[in-house]
Short mmCIF file of C-alpha atoms in Angstrom, two decimals:
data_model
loop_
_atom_site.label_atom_id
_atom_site.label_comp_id
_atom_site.label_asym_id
_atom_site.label_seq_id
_atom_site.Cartn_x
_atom_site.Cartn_y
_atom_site.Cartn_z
CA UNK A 1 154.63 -2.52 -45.50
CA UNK A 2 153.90 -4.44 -42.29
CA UNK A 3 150.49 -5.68 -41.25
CA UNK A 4 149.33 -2.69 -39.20
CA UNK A 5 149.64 -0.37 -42.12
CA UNK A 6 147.86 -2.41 -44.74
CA UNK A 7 145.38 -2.62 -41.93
CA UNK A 8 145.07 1.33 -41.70
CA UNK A 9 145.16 1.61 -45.23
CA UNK A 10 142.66 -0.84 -46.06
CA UNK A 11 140.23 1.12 -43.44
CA UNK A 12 140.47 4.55 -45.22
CA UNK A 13 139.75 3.31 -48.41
CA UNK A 14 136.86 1.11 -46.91
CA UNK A 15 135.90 4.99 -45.87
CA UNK A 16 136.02 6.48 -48.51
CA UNK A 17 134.30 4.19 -50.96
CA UNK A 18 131.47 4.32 -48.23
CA UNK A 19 131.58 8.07 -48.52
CA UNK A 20 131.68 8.15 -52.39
CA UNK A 21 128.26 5.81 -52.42
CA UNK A 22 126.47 8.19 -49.64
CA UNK A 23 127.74 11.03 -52.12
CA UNK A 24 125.95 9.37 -55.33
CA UNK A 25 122.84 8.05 -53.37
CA UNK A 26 121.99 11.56 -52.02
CA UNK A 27 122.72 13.42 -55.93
CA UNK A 28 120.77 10.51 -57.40
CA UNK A 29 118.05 10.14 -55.56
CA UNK A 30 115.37 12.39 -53.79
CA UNK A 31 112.11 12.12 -52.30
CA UNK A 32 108.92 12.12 -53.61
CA UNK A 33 109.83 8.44 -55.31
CA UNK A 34 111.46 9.59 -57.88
CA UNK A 35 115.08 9.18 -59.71
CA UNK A 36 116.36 12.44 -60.77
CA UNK A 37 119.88 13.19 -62.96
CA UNK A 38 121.76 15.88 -62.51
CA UNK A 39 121.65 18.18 -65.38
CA UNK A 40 124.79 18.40 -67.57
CA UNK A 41 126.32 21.63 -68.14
CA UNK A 42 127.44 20.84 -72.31
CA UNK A 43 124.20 21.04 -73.63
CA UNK A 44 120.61 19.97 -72.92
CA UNK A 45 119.79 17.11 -70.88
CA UNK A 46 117.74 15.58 -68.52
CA UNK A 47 116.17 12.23 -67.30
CA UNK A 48 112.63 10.56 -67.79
CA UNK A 49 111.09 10.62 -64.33
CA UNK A 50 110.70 7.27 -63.18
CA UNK A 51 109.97 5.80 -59.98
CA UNK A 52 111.94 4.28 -57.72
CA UNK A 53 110.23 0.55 -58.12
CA UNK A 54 111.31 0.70 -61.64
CA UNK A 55 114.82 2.62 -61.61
CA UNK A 56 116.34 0.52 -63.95
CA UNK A 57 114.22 1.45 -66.91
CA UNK A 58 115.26 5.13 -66.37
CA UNK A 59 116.67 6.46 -69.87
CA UNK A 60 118.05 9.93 -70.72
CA UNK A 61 117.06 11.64 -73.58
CA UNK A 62 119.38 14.38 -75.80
CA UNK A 63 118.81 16.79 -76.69
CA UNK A 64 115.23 17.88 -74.64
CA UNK A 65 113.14 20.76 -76.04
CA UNK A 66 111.10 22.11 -73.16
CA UNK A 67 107.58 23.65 -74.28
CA UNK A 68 107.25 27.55 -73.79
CA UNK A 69 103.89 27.66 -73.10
CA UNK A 70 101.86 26.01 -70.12
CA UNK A 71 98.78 27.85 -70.62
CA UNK A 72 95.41 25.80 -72.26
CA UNK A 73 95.37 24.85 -75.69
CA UNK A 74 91.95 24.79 -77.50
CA UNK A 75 92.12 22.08 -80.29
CA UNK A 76 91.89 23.59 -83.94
CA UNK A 77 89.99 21.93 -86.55
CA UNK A 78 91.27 24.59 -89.42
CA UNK A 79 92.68 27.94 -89.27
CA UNK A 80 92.88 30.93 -91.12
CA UNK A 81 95.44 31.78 -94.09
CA UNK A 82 96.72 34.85 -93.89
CA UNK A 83 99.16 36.55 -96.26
CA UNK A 84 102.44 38.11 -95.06
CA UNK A 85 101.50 41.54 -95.56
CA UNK A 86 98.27 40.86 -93.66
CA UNK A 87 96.26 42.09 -96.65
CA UNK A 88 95.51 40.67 -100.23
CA UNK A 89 96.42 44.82 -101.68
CA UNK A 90 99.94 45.58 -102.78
CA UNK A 91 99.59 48.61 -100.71
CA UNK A 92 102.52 48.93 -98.40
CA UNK A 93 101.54 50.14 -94.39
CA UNK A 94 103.17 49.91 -91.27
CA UNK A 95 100.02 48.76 -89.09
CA UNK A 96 98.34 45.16 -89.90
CA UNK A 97 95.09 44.51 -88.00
CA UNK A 98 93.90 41.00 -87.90
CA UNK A 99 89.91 41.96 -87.41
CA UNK A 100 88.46 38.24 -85.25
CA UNK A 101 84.94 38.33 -85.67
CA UNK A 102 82.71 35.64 -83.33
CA UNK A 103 80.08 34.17 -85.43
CA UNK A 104 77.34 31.29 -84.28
CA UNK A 105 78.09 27.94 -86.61
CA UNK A 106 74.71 28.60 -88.61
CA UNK A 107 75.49 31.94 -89.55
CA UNK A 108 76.28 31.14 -93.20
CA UNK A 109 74.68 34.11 -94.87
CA UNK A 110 75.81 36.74 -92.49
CA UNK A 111 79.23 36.16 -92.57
CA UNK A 112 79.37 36.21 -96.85
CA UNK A 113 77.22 39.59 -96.21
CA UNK A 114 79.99 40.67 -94.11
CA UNK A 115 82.89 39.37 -96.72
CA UNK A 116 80.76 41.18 -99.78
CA UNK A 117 80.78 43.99 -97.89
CA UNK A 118 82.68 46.08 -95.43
CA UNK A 119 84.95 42.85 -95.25
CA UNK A 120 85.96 44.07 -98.49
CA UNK A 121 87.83 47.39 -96.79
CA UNK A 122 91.62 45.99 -96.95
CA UNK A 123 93.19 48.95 -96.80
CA UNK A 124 92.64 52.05 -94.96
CA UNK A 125 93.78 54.94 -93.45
CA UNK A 126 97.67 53.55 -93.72
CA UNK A 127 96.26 50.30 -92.15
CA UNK A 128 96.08 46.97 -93.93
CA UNK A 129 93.08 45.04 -92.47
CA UNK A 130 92.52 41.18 -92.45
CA UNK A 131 89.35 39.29 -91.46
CA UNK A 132 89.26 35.89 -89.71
CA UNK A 133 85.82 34.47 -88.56
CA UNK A 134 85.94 32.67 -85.16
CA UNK A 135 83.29 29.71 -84.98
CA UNK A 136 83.13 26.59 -82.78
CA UNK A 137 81.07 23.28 -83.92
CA UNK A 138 77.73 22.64 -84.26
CA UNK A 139 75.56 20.04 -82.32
CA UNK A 140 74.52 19.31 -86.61
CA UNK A 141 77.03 17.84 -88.12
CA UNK A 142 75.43 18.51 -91.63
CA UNK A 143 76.04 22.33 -90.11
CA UNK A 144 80.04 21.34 -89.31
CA UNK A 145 80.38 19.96 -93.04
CA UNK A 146 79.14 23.05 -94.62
CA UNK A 147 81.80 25.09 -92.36
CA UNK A 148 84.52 23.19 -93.38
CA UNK A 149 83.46 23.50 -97.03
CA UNK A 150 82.96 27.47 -96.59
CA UNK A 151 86.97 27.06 -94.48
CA UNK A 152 88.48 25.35 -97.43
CA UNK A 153 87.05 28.08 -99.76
CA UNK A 154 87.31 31.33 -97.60
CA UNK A 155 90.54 30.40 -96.20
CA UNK A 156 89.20 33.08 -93.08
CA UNK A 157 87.93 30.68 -90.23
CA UNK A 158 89.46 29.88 -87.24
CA UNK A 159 87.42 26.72 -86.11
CA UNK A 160 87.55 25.23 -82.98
CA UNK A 161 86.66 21.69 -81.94
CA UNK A 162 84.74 22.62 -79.72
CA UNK A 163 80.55 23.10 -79.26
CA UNK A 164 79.32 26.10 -79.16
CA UNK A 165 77.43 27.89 -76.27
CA UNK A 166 77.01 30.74 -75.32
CA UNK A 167 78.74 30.60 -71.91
CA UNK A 168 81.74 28.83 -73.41
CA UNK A 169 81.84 32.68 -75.96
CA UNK A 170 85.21 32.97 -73.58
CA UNK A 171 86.49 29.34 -75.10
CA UNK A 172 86.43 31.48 -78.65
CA UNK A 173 88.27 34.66 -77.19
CA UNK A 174 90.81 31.99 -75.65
CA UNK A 175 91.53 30.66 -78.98
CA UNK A 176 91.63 34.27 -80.33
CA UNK A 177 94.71 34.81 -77.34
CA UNK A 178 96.47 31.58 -78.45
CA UNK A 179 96.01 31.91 -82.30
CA UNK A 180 97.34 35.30 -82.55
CA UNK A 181 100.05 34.83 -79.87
CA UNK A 182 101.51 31.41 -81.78
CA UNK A 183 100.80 33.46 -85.48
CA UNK A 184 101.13 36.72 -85.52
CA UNK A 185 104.01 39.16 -85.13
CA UNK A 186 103.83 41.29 -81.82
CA UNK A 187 103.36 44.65 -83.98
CA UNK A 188 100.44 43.20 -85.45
CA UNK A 189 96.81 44.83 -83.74
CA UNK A 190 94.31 42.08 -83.25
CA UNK A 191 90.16 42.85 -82.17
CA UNK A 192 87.64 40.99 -80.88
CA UNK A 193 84.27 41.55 -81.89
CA UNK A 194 80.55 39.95 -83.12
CA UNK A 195 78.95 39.18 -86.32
CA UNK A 196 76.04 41.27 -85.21
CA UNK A 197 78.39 44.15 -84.41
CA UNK A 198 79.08 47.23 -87.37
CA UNK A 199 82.40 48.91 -86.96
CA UNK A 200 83.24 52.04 -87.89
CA UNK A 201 86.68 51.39 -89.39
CA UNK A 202 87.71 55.36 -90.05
CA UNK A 203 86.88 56.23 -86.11
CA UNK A 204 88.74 52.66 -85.07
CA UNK A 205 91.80 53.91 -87.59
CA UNK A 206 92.11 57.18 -86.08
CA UNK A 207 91.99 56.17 -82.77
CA UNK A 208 95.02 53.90 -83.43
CA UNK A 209 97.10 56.26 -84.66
CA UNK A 210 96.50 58.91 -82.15
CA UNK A 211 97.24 56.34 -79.49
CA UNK A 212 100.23 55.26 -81.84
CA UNK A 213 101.98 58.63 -81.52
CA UNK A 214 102.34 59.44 -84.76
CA UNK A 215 103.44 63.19 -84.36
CA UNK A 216 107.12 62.27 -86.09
CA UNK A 217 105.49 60.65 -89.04
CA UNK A 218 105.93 62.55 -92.29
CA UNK A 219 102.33 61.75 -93.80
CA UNK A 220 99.26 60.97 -92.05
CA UNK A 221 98.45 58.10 -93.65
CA UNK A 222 101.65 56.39 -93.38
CA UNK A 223 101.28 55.16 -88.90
CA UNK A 224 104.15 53.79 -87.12
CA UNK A 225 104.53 51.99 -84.59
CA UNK A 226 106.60 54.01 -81.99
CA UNK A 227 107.74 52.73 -78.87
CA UNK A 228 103.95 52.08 -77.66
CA UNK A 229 103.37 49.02 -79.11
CA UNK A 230 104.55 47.30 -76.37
CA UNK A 231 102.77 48.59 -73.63
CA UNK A 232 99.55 49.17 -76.19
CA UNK A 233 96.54 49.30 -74.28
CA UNK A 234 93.34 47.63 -74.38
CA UNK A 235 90.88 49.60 -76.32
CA UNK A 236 87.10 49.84 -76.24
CA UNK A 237 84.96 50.21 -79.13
CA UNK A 238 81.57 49.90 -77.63
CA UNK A 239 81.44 50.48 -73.92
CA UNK A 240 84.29 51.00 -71.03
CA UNK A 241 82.63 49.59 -67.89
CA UNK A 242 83.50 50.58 -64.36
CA UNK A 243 82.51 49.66 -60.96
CA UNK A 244 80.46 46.96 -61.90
CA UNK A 245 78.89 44.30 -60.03
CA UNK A 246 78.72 40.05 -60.78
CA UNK A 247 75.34 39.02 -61.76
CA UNK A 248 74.12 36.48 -59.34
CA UNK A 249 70.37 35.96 -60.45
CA UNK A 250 70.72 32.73 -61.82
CA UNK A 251 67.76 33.39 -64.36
CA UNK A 252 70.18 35.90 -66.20
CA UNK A 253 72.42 35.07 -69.14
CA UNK A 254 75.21 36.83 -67.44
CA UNK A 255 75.32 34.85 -64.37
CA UNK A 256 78.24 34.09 -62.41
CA UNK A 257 77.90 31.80 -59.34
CA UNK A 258 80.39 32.51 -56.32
CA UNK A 259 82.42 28.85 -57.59
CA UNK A 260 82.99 30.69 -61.01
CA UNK A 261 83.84 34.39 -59.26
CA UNK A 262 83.95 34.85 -55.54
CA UNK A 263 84.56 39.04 -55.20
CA UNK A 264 81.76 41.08 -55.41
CA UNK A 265 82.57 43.81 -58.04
CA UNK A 266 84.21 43.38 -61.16
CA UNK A 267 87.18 44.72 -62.69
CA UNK A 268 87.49 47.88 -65.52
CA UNK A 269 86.77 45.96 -68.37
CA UNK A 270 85.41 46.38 -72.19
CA UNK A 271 82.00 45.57 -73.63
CA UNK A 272 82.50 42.46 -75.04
CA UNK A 273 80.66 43.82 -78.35
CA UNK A 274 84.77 44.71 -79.76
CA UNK A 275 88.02 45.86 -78.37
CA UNK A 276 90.88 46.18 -79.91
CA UNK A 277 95.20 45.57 -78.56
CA UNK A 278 98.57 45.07 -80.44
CA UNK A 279 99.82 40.94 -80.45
CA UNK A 280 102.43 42.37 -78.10
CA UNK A 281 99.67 42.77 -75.39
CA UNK A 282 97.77 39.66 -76.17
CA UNK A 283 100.66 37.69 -75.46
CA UNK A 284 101.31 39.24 -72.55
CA UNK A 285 97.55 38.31 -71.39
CA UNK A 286 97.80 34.66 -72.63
CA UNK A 287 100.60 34.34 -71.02
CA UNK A 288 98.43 35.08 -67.58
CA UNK A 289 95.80 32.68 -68.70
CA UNK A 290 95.34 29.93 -65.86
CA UNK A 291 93.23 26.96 -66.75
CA UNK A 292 90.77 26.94 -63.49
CA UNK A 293 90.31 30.92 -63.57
CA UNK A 294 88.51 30.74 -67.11
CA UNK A 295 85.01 32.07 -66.50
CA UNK A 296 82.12 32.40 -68.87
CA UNK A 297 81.95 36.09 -68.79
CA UNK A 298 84.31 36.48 -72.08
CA UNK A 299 84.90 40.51 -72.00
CA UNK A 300 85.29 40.71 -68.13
CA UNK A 301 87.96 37.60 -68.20
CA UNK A 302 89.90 39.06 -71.36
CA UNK A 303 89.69 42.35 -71.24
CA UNK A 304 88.99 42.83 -67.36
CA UNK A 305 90.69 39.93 -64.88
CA UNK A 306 93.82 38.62 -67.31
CA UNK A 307 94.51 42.30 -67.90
CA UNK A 308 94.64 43.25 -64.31
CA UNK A 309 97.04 40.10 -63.74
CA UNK A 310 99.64 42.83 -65.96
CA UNK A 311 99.84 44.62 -62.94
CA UNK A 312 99.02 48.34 -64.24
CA UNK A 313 96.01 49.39 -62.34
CA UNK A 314 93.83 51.00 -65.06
CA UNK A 315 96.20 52.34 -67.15
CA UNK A 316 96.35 50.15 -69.70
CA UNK A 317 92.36 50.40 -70.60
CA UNK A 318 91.12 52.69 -72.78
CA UNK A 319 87.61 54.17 -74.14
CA UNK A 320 88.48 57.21 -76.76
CA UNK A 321 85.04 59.14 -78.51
CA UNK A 322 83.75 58.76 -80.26
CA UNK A 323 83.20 54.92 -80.12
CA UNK A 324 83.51 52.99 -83.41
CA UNK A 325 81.32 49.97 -82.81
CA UNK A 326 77.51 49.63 -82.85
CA UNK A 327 75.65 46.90 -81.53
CA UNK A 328 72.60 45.38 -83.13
CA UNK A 329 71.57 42.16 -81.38
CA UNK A 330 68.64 40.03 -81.81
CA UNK A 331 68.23 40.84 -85.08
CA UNK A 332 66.88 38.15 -88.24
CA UNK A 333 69.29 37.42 -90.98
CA UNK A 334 67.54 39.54 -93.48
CA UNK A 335 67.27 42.68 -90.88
CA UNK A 336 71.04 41.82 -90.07
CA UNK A 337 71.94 42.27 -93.72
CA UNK A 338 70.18 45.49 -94.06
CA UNK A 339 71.89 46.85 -91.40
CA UNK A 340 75.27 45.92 -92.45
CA UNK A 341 74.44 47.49 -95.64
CA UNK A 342 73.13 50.64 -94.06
CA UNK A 343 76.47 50.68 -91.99
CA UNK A 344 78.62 50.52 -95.13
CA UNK A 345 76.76 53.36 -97.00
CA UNK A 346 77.06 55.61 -94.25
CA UNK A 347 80.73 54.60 -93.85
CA UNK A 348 81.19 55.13 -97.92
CA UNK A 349 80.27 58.58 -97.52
CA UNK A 350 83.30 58.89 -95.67
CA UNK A 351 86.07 56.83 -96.66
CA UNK A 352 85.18 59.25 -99.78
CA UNK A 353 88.08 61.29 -97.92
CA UNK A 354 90.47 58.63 -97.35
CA UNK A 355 92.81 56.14 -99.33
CA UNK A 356 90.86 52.93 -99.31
CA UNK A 357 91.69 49.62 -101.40
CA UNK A 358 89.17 47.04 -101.46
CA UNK A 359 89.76 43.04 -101.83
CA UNK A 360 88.32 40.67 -103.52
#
């Protein structure tokens, strides 16, 4: 080969090494000072960002398990235990509900009234019913110690490190959203309601399985699920609210500053005193949940703005008669008790005519 050839030669592969480097420098690295890999195709893979001033302490990591969820996390100090058939009865049902009740820390005595009573009702109307108490911490820690005494013998709280106020209430149905979505199957229902709130559990059970489509079912008191579980709606046990308005007097309870909601009417929502959806739906609305759109107005957030983020109008609220929960606010703890108890004798009278089991 003479010396004009080796010359020519030696020039194209000069070339092409040049080429090859431009090729690796623009796959390797990209803007924003960082050093990216290109993702294998035979399995999971990736590369620690790092930036370019330290390159050389890049390292890739197999395999890589990316996290489903981005949505906020409350921190859990204990959680509930619930058994797989969602009840402690060897009844056998179709339809679990997992019944969240909010309850202020101090709230001892009420919420054992509430177990010795109609928290005894774990089986109704072809419905197995659960009970899980929602609380987040006291400012007392004497008050947190005695909570996670009555957690470790309840096994029925859902605690939340978190304190409790009463315009962080939404903080609690957050941690409702996440708990059930992580937990629960989606054909579970799940409902949000208050300590100081009586349910009627016959009128709630009925309204289920009307809006469960039962009409193939041989027996009435054996529910299915259908095909609606899915697409379940929200439903309203207390009040249905429409064409509503912020409250901007800043004297109020319920107020919401412009910062924390700019439009000035609010969306269909439910009282926040209980409503009631299948796990399907409630994952559907965590998965909507954006950290900087929390507002304190619990019912109007849950049931109101995440559910419009679904993209259904109204359709997928719901107010049926008649309602099934009563609210009695403001009351003592010995007035509170005497109401519950009313509640359960009236109720008595008529789960005379159903097939009830009671825990515990």
């Amino acid at each position: 080969m003479n010396s004009s050839k080796l010359i020519t030669f030696g020039c194209v592969a000069l070339l092409s090494l040049v080429l090859i480097k431009l090729y690796f420098v623009q796959t390797w690295f990209k803007s924003n000072g960082k050093f990216v890999s290109r993702i294998s195709s035979r399995g999971n893979r990736t590369v620690v960002l790092t930036p370019r001033s330290n390159i050389s302490t890049a390292v890739v990591t197999t395999p890589f398990t990316v996290r489903p969820t981005i949505y906020p996390q409350m921190p859990l100090v204990t959680q509930p235990t619930l058994s797989p058939n969602c009840s402690a009865t060897t009844r056998t049902a179709t339809v679990c509900i997992v019944c969240f009740i909010i309850s202020p820390p101090n709230n001892f005595v009420l919420r054992q009234t509430i177990r010795d009573t109609e928290g005894s009702i774990s089986y109704l109307n072809g419905f197995n019913i659960k009970y899980v108490f929602v609380l987040a911490k006291s400012t007392d820690e004497n008050i947190n110690k005695r909570i996670l005494e009555e957690s470790e013998k309840q096994k029925d709280i859902l605690f939340i490190d978190y304190v409790d106020t009463y315009r962080k209430i939404v903080m609690k149905s957050l941690t409702i959203l996440q708990w059930s979505s992580e937990n629960l199957p989606s054909h579970y229902f799940v409902s949000k309601s208050d300590d100081d709130v009586r349910i009627s559990k016959t009128t709630l059970t009925n309204h289920l399985t009307k809006l469960l489509n039962t009409s193939n079912v041989a027996s009435p008191e054996r529910p299915t699920l259908g095909k609606g579980v899915e697409n379940f709606p929200i439903l309203c046990g207390h009040t249905l609210v429409k064409n509503g308005y912020p409250t901007r007097d800043q004297n109020s309870r319920y107020y919401l500053s412009t910062d924390e909601y700019k439009p000035n009417t609010l969306p269909s929502y439910c009282n926040g005193a209980m409503y009631v959806t299948s796990v399907a739906t409630s994952k559907l609305l965590y998965a909507s949940v954006k950290q900087e759109e929390i507002m304190p107005m619990e019912d109007v957030w849950a049931s109101g703005i995440l559910r419009m983020k679904l993209g259904k109008e109204d359709t997928n609220i719901v107010k049926l008669e008649p309602g099934f929960a009563f609210h009695f606010p403001d009351l003592s703890t010995p007035q509170a008790q005497a109401k519950i108890i009313e509640h359960l004798k009236k109720e008595i009278t008529i789960l005379k005519n159903f097939n009830v089991s009671y825990c515990c």
